[in-house]
Amino acid sequence: MLMFVPASHVLRCELTNMAACSVEELLAKAEEEEAEKLKSVSVQKELDLEFDVGNLLACDKNRIESRDFREQRKEDFLRALARDNTQLLINEIWKLPTERIAEVIVAKLPEQTTRLPREKPPPKPRPPTRWEQFAKLKGIQKKKKTNLVWDETAKEWRRRWGYKRANDNTKDWLVEVPETADPNEDQFAKRTKAKKERVAKNELNRLKNIARAQKIKTPGVGLLPKAQQSKDELAKAVNVAKTSTASVGRFQDRLPKEKPPKNSGKKRKFEPLIGDFSTEKQKQLELLKLMGSKMPKLDITKAVNTQMREEDREEAAARRRKGAGGKGRKGSMAGRGKGKGGKGKGGKAGGGGKRRGKPGKR
């Protein structure tokens, strides 16, 4: 007996099975993600890591299995390795003494054990000013003043210095004219000018302190009062006058045959804090390469020149030794020849003469 099932019923069953499969896959994926988030805080390693908690540094010397690295994806393998090592470092941090500050748990890090290199030398301490040297000599101790003082005019506590300070005489709308002053003189402009002069005097003293600390003379600005000015002094005065504009002389016109000023200095260039970091990366890589290279860099030209000089010295010394030895051998051979000739040849000649002199032999 044959039974026919409607096509709509078959399609409904297939959709139900697909929905059930997709729900199971979603649940399995959610369980995996939850298990990934709730990994155990205990990590097992064959070799214990070396920690420098002061620098938040952990060194893993365990060997990486190449098989695991090839079978898994590189990103997943490296992520899992970084997670385990970070967990071990956090476990070490939790072993430190902690305290609660403003509902935040804070751990006090120990002293650093790994010496990290610096790109630039540490800054030198600021040299003492003239007043600090005088105060140290006289034993004067600096007394800290309160930041707030009472303002009699406003009847409130205000800052001692700066904006909205107490007893600010620049805000007075009425100024008394002294008896000895000119009645037509502007007292407000006079007070403003006196303040600018005080600021300029303080700046000059600051520059003098820097020059005294560096043991250099304070340079003069512009033309100094002399009977006759030299060519360098005139050029310096012209340069100072040109750079006294708001653009520091950038848009000042030059004469047709005017030469650029000497020892004017160069403007420092700083790398941007945001954007392309390729230059900074290259500098850091070069620094690490220089630190990591155990063998010093070989100057081939210098090494070849040194070797050639050594060979020349050795040849010269060998020639001197050979010349001294030849002279000694010649002298000894001459002495020996003379001795032999005196004994042998002379004896033979003398003997021959005697034999020829015998009458029986003729």
Tab-separated table of C-alpha atoms in Angstrom:
chain	number	residue	atom	x	y	z
A	1	MET	CA	0.000	0.000	0.000
A	2	LEU	CA	1.575	3.321	-1.036
A	3	MET	CA	1.210	6.511	0.961
A	4	PHE	CA	2.003	9.952	-0.380
A	5	VAL	CA	3.458	12.566	1.973
A	6	PRO	CA	2.831	16.188	1.078
A	7	ALA	CA	5.871	18.216	0.006
A	8	SER	CA	5.071	20.934	2.539
A	9	HIS	CA	5.359	18.381	5.366
A	10	VAL	CA	8.817	17.231	4.131
A	11	LEU	CA	10.038	20.807	3.871
A	12	ARG	CA	8.763	21.554	7.383
A	13	CYS	CA	10.712	18.570	8.775
A	14	GLU	CA	13.916	19.632	7.062
A	15	LEU	CA	13.620	23.170	8.401
A	16	THR	CA	12.998	21.789	11.892
A	17	ASN	CA	16.139	19.620	11.720
A	18	MET	CA	18.234	22.542	10.462
A	19	ALA	CA	16.939	24.771	13.228
A	20	ALA	CA	17.741	22.099	15.833
A	21	CYS	CA	21.276	21.708	14.448
A	22	SER	CA	21.882	25.464	14.421
A	23	VAL	CA	20.623	25.789	18.004
A	24	GLU	CA	22.929	22.999	19.142
A	25	GLU	CA	25.881	24.595	17.378
A	26	LEU	CA	25.131	27.963	18.971
A	27	LEU	CA	24.871	26.388	22.421
A	28	ALA	CA	28.156	24.508	21.926
A	29	LYS	CA	29.871	27.674	20.754
A	30	ALA	CA	28.528	29.611	23.733
A	31	GLU	CA	29.782	26.923	26.119
A	32	GLU	CA	33.249	27.060	24.516
A	33	GLU	CA	33.381	30.830	24.837
A	34	GLU	CA	32.267	30.616	28.466
A	35	ALA	CA	34.913	27.981	29.171
A	36	GLU	CA	37.507	30.166	27.457
A	37	LYS	CA	36.590	33.075	29.724
A	38	LEU	CA	36.583	30.983	32.892
A	39	LYS	CA	39.947	29.302	32.508
A	40	SER	CA	41.733	28.140	35.604
A	41	VAL	CA	44.132	30.526	37.307
A	42	SER	CA	46.614	27.686	37.876
A	43	VAL	CA	48.977	27.136	34.944
A	44	GLN	CA	51.401	24.219	34.781
A	45	LYS	CA	54.809	24.690	33.159
A	46	GLU	CA	57.767	22.333	32.879
A	47	LEU	CA	60.175	25.102	33.876
A	48	ASP	CA	59.222	27.879	36.258
A	49	LEU	CA	59.185	31.360	34.813
A	50	GLU	CA	61.676	34.010	35.917
A	51	PHE	CA	59.842	37.037	37.304
A	52	ASP	CA	60.855	40.651	37.783
A	53	VAL	CA	57.705	41.987	39.381
A	54	GLY	CA	59.220	45.453	39.781
A	55	ASN	CA	59.230	45.805	35.980
A	56	LEU	CA	56.140	43.562	35.498
A	57	LEU	CA	58.394	41.245	33.513
A	58	ALA	CA	58.141	37.454	33.078
A	59	CYS	CA	60.678	35.367	31.130
A	60	ASP	CA	59.487	32.002	29.778
A	61	LYS	CA	62.384	29.618	28.966
A	62	ASN	CA	60.214	26.618	28.133
A	63	ARG	CA	60.731	25.062	24.719
A	64	ILE	CA	57.987	25.603	22.151
A	65	GLU	CA	56.821	22.413	20.498
A	66	SER	CA	57.054	22.890	16.761
A	67	ARG	CA	54.351	20.285	16.180
A	68	ASP	CA	51.808	22.183	18.254
A	69	PHE	CA	52.843	25.405	16.577
A	70	ARG	CA	52.245	23.925	13.116
A	71	GLU	CA	49.013	22.108	13.907
A	72	GLN	CA	47.314	25.071	15.545
A	73	ARG	CA	46.839	28.475	14.093
A	74	LYS	CA	49.678	30.818	14.945
A	75	GLU	CA	47.411	33.505	16.392
A	76	ASP	CA	45.565	31.048	18.640
A	77	PHE	CA	48.794	29.421	19.813
A	78	LEU	CA	50.451	32.742	20.630
A	79	ARG	CA	47.301	34.048	22.305
A	80	ALA	CA	47.091	30.984	24.547
A	81	LEU	CA	50.793	31.229	25.419
A	82	ALA	CA	50.501	34.933	26.261
A	83	ARG	CA	47.411	34.253	28.375
A	84	ASP	CA	49.143	31.562	30.460
A	85	ASN	CA	52.259	33.659	31.088
A	86	THR	CA	50.174	36.712	31.969
A	87	GLN	CA	48.178	34.604	34.414
A	88	LEU	CA	51.388	33.462	36.111
A	89	LEU	CA	52.585	37.077	36.375
A	90	ILE	CA	49.275	38.166	37.916
A	91	ASN	CA	49.526	35.287	40.400
A	92	GLU	CA	52.940	36.614	41.458
A	93	ILE	CA	51.492	40.115	41.872
A	94	TRP	CA	48.754	38.771	44.161
A	95	LYS	CA	51.453	37.334	46.414
A	96	LEU	CA	52.676	40.854	47.217
A	97	PRO	CA	51.341	42.840	50.194
A	98	THR	CA	48.239	44.782	49.193
A	99	GLU	CA	46.192	47.606	50.636
A	100	ARG	CA	42.873	49.244	49.833
A	101	ILE	CA	42.886	52.879	48.734
A	102	ALA	CA	39.563	54.490	47.822
A	103	GLU	CA	37.879	51.100	47.243
A	104	VAL	CA	40.758	49.994	45.003
A	105	ILE	CA	43.181	47.197	45.896
A	106	VAL	CA	46.756	48.365	45.336
A	107	ALA	CA	49.892	46.195	45.472
A	108	LYS	CA	53.284	47.670	46.317
A	109	LEU	CA	55.847	46.528	43.743
A	110	PRO	CA	59.348	45.554	44.937
A	111	GLU	CA	62.624	46.950	43.656
A	112	GLN	CA	63.563	46.223	40.055
A	113	THR	CA	66.102	43.487	39.447
A	114	THR	CA	66.497	43.855	35.671
A	115	ARG	CA	68.398	46.896	34.473
A	116	LEU	CA	66.621	48.326	31.474
A	117	PRO	CA	68.644	50.421	29.010
A	118	ARG	CA	68.014	54.091	28.457
A	119	GLU	CA	68.014	55.716	25.043
A	120	LYS	CA	69.347	58.980	26.512
A	121	PRO	CA	71.481	59.631	29.608
A	122	PRO	CA	69.675	60.577	32.825
A	123	PRO	CA	69.148	64.313	33.312
A	124	LYS	CA	71.739	66.121	35.382
A	125	PRO	CA	70.644	67.818	38.626
A	126	ARG	CA	69.860	71.505	38.328
A	127	PRO	CA	72.756	73.674	39.546
A	128	PRO	CA	71.946	75.927	42.524
A	129	THR	CA	71.177	79.576	41.916
A	130	ARG	CA	73.073	82.440	43.492
A	131	TRP	CA	70.404	82.903	46.154
A	132	GLU	CA	70.389	79.169	46.974
A	133	GLN	CA	74.168	79.221	47.405
A	134	PHE	CA	73.897	82.283	49.669
A	135	ALA	CA	71.083	80.715	51.701
A	136	LYS	CA	73.074	77.508	52.148
A	137	LEU	CA	76.127	79.495	53.250
A	138	LYS	CA	74.151	81.540	55.784
A	139	GLY	CA	71.982	78.641	56.914
A	140	ILE	CA	68.728	80.222	55.742
A	141	GLN	CA	65.940	77.677	55.505
A	142	LYS	CA	63.019	78.129	53.165
A	143	LYS	CA	59.697	78.508	54.936
A	144	LYS	CA	56.654	77.271	53.108
A	145	LYS	CA	53.910	79.881	52.908
A	146	THR	CA	50.228	79.151	52.707
A	147	ASN	CA	48.636	79.458	49.304
A	148	LEU	CA	45.685	81.486	50.555
A	149	VAL	CA	45.740	84.919	52.228
A	150	TRP	CA	43.000	87.206	53.477
A	151	ASP	CA	41.877	89.955	51.111
A	152	GLU	CA	40.738	93.017	53.034
A	153	THR	CA	38.978	94.552	50.066
A	154	ALA	CA	36.982	91.501	48.963
A	155	LYS	CA	36.670	90.154	52.554
A	156	GLU	CA	37.518	86.606	51.503
A	157	TRP	CA	40.406	84.181	51.214
A	158	ARG	CA	42.218	84.373	47.888
A	159	ARG	CA	45.365	83.071	46.268
A	160	ARG	CA	48.646	84.709	47.152
A	161	TRP	CA	49.850	84.853	43.527
A	162	GLY	CA	48.383	84.502	40.051
A	163	TYR	CA	44.906	85.009	38.697
A	164	LYS	CA	42.394	86.565	41.134
A	165	ARG	CA	45.096	87.020	43.755
A	166	ALA	CA	44.562	88.861	46.976
A	167	ASN	CA	45.285	92.591	47.256
A	168	ASP	CA	45.696	92.944	43.493
A	169	ASN	CA	46.559	96.609	42.902
A	170	THR	CA	46.246	96.264	39.112
A	171	LYS	CA	42.452	96.119	39.486
A	172	ASP	CA	42.219	99.488	41.214
A	173	TRP	CA	40.116	101.972	39.301
A	174	LEU	CA	41.576	104.908	41.235
A	175	VAL	CA	45.271	105.557	41.935
A	176	GLU	CA	46.588	108.312	44.168
A	177	VAL	CA	49.135	110.611	42.551
A	178	PRO	CA	52.203	111.210	44.759
A	179	GLU	CA	53.103	114.782	45.658
A	180	THR	CA	56.544	114.556	44.021
A	181	ALA	CA	55.198	113.037	40.759
A	182	ASP	CA	54.106	114.835	37.631
A	183	PRO	CA	50.345	115.448	37.872
A	184	ASN	CA	49.962	114.787	34.126
A	185	GLU	CA	51.735	111.423	34.268
A	186	ASP	CA	49.629	108.286	33.744
A	187	GLN	CA	50.010	106.277	36.952
A	188	PHE	CA	48.378	103.183	35.471
A	189	ALA	CA	50.859	103.067	32.581
A	190	LYS	CA	53.697	103.707	35.023
A	191	ARG	CA	52.598	100.740	37.169
A	192	THR	CA	52.321	98.481	34.108
A	193	LYS	CA	55.783	99.522	32.922
A	194	ALA	CA	57.277	98.867	36.362
A	195	LYS	CA	55.800	95.366	36.365
A	196	LYS	CA	57.263	94.605	32.912
A	197	GLU	CA	60.657	95.806	34.122
A	198	ARG	CA	60.472	93.499	37.144
A	199	VAL	CA	59.609	90.548	34.916
A	200	ALA	CA	62.508	91.375	32.577
A	201	LYS	CA	64.884	91.712	35.533
A	202	ASN	CA	63.856	88.306	36.875
A	203	GLU	CA	64.409	86.743	33.452
A	204	LEU	CA	67.854	88.342	33.205
A	205	ASN	CA	68.767	86.994	36.641
A	206	ARG	CA	67.604	83.540	35.587
A	207	LEU	CA	69.820	83.638	32.501
A	208	LYS	CA	72.747	84.852	34.594
A	209	ASN	CA	72.265	81.933	36.982
A	210	ILE	CA	72.364	79.492	34.064
A	211	ALA	CA	75.491	81.153	32.643
A	212	ARG	CA	77.189	81.106	36.045
A	213	ALA	CA	76.365	77.419	36.505
A	214	GLN	CA	77.799	76.616	33.054
A	215	LYS	CA	80.868	78.800	33.804
A	216	ILE	CA	80.397	80.957	30.749
A	217	LYS	CA	80.118	84.671	30.313
A	218	THR	CA	76.744	86.291	29.891
A	219	PRO	CA	76.480	87.286	26.220
A	220	GLY	CA	75.621	90.846	25.427
A	221	VAL	CA	72.589	91.679	23.304
A	222	GLY	CA	73.020	94.052	20.407
A	223	LEU	CA	75.826	96.603	20.295
A	224	LEU	CA	77.845	97.126	23.457
A	225	PRO	CA	79.025	100.640	24.324
A	226	LYS	CA	82.457	100.859	22.665
A	227	ALA	CA	84.406	103.506	20.813
A	228	GLN	CA	84.586	101.429	17.635
A	229	GLN	CA	82.539	98.367	16.733
A	230	SER	CA	84.089	95.395	14.956
A	231	LYS	CA	82.675	93.613	11.932
A	232	ASP	CA	81.505	90.612	13.981
A	233	GLU	CA	79.749	92.817	16.510
A	234	LEU	CA	77.924	94.706	13.765
A	235	ALA	CA	76.856	91.423	12.139
A	236	LYS	CA	75.634	90.146	15.508
A	237	ALA	CA	73.628	93.317	16.095
A	238	VAL	CA	72.032	93.031	12.650
A	239	ASN	CA	71.142	89.399	13.318
A	240	VAL	CA	69.565	90.283	16.675
A	241	ALA	CA	67.540	93.058	15.060
A	242	LYS	CA	66.298	90.728	12.327
A	243	THR	CA	65.250	87.982	14.733
A	244	SER	CA	63.347	90.412	16.964
A	245	THR	CA	60.171	90.065	14.911
A	246	ALA	CA	57.198	87.880	15.726
A	247	SER	CA	58.296	85.315	13.127
A	248	VAL	CA	61.873	85.274	14.525
A	249	GLY	CA	63.223	86.710	11.285
A	250	ARG	CA	61.828	83.993	9.041
A	251	PHE	CA	60.249	86.429	6.566
A	252	GLN	CA	62.922	89.121	6.696
A	253	ASP	CA	64.480	90.025	3.356
A	254	ARG	CA	68.231	89.672	2.846
A	255	LEU	CA	70.604	91.926	1.019
A	256	PRO	CA	71.985	90.718	-2.354
A	257	LYS	CA	75.439	89.747	-1.005
A	258	GLU	CA	74.513	89.142	2.616
A	259	LYS	CA	75.899	85.958	4.136
A	260	PRO	CA	73.904	83.774	6.541
A	261	PRO	CA	74.711	84.364	10.231
A	262	LYS	CA	77.248	82.076	11.895
A	263	ASN	CA	76.589	80.011	15.014
A	264	SER	CA	72.906	80.836	14.915
A	265	GLY	CA	71.954	77.299	15.945
A	266	LYS	CA	69.463	74.902	14.492
A	267	LYS	CA	65.881	74.352	15.494
A	268	ARG	CA	65.332	71.042	17.239
A	269	LYS	CA	62.987	68.598	15.564
A	270	PHE	CA	60.847	66.263	17.630
A	271	GLU	CA	59.129	63.136	16.436
A	272	PRO	CA	55.310	63.258	16.388
A	273	LEU	CA	53.501	61.626	19.289
A	274	ILE	CA	50.808	60.164	17.036
A	275	GLY	CA	50.779	58.862	13.488
A	276	ASP	CA	53.499	56.869	11.765
A	277	PHE	CA	55.903	55.211	14.217
A	278	SER	CA	58.153	53.592	11.609
A	279	THR	CA	61.067	55.947	12.376
A	280	GLU	CA	60.821	55.325	16.107
A	281	LYS	CA	60.550	51.583	15.492
A	282	GLN	CA	63.668	51.643	13.308
A	283	LYS	CA	65.619	53.542	15.983
A	284	GLN	CA	64.610	51.081	18.682
A	285	LEU	CA	65.510	48.103	16.470
A	286	GLU	CA	68.927	49.594	15.735
A	287	LEU	CA	69.480	50.171	19.454
A	288	LEU	CA	68.540	46.568	20.289
A	289	LYS	CA	70.723	45.280	17.456
A	290	LEU	CA	73.678	47.256	18.770
A	291	MET	CA	73.091	45.989	22.310
A	292	GLY	CA	72.596	42.380	21.223
A	293	SER	CA	75.687	42.149	19.040
A	294	LYS	CA	78.434	40.508	21.083
A	295	MET	CA	81.171	41.012	18.492
A	296	PRO	CA	82.199	44.620	17.909
A	297	LYS	CA	81.941	46.101	14.468
A	298	LEU	CA	85.045	45.473	12.350
A	299	ASP	CA	86.640	48.377	10.516
A	300	ILE	CA	88.177	46.575	7.522
A	301	THR	CA	90.334	49.504	6.400
A	302	LYS	CA	91.785	50.000	9.871
A	303	ALA	CA	92.406	46.264	10.302
A	304	VAL	CA	94.186	45.978	6.917
A	305	ASN	CA	96.378	48.999	7.689
A	306	THR	CA	97.309	47.546	11.079
A	307	GLN	CA	98.205	44.188	9.529
A	308	MET	CA	100.341	45.856	6.846
A	309	ARG	CA	102.221	47.865	9.460
A	310	GLU	CA	102.872	44.713	11.494
A	311	GLU	CA	104.225	42.918	8.423
A	312	ASP	CA	106.488	45.875	7.581
A	313	ARG	CA	107.852	45.888	11.124
A	314	GLU	CA	108.541	42.163	11.011
A	315	GLU	CA	110.322	42.433	7.628
A	316	ALA	CA	112.444	45.346	8.846
A	317	ALA	CA	113.377	43.447	12.011
A	318	ALA	CA	114.268	40.330	9.943
A	319	ARG	CA	116.482	42.406	7.633
A	320	ARG	CA	118.261	43.970	10.588
A	321	ARG	CA	118.878	40.561	12.154
A	322	LYS	CA	120.084	39.134	8.827
A	323	GLY	CA	122.453	42.050	8.253
A	324	ALA	CA	123.908	41.787	11.745
A	325	GLY	CA	124.377	37.995	11.372
A	326	GLY	CA	126.064	38.322	7.930
A	327	LYS	CA	128.610	40.791	9.225
A	328	GLY	CA	129.498	38.504	12.117
A	329	ARG	CA	129.911	35.450	9.830
A	330	LYS	CA	132.102	37.342	7.373
A	331	GLY	CA	134.404	38.501	10.126
A	332	SER	CA	134.707	35.019	11.626
A	333	MET	CA	135.331	33.452	8.203
A	334	ALA	CA	138.028	36.010	7.439
A	335	GLY	CA	139.714	35.289	10.740
A	336	ARG	CA	139.556	31.573	10.150
A	337	GLY	CA	140.986	31.913	6.619
A	338	LYS	CA	143.863	33.971	7.825
A	339	GLY	CA	144.633	31.453	10.532
A	340	LYS	CA	144.561	28.574	8.105
A	341	GLY	CA	146.605	30.404	5.531
A	342	GLY	CA	149.170	31.322	8.137
A	343	LYS	CA	149.377	27.784	9.360
A	344	GLY	CA	148.739	25.651	6.294
A	345	LYS	CA	149.578	27.727	3.269
A	346	GLY	CA	152.370	29.567	4.912
A	347	GLY	CA	153.724	26.309	6.308
A	348	LYS	CA	153.490	24.620	2.938
A	349	ALA	CA	155.171	27.506	1.218
A	350	GLY	CA	157.859	27.592	3.801
A	351	GLY	CA	158.264	23.843	3.619
A	352	GLY	CA	158.469	23.943	-0.140
A	353	GLY	CA	161.128	26.538	0.032
A	354	LYS	CA	163.103	24.386	2.411
A	355	ARG	CA	162.769	21.370	0.159
A	356	ARG	CA	163.812	23.347	-2.859
A	357	GLY	CA	166.690	24.658	-0.884
A	358	LYS	CA	168.107	21.171	-0.196
A	359	PRO	CA	170.962	20.348	-2.488
A	360	GLY	CA	170.140	16.665	-2.668
A	361	LYS	CA	166.734	17.245	-4.261
A	362	ARG	CA	167.980	19.204	-7.234
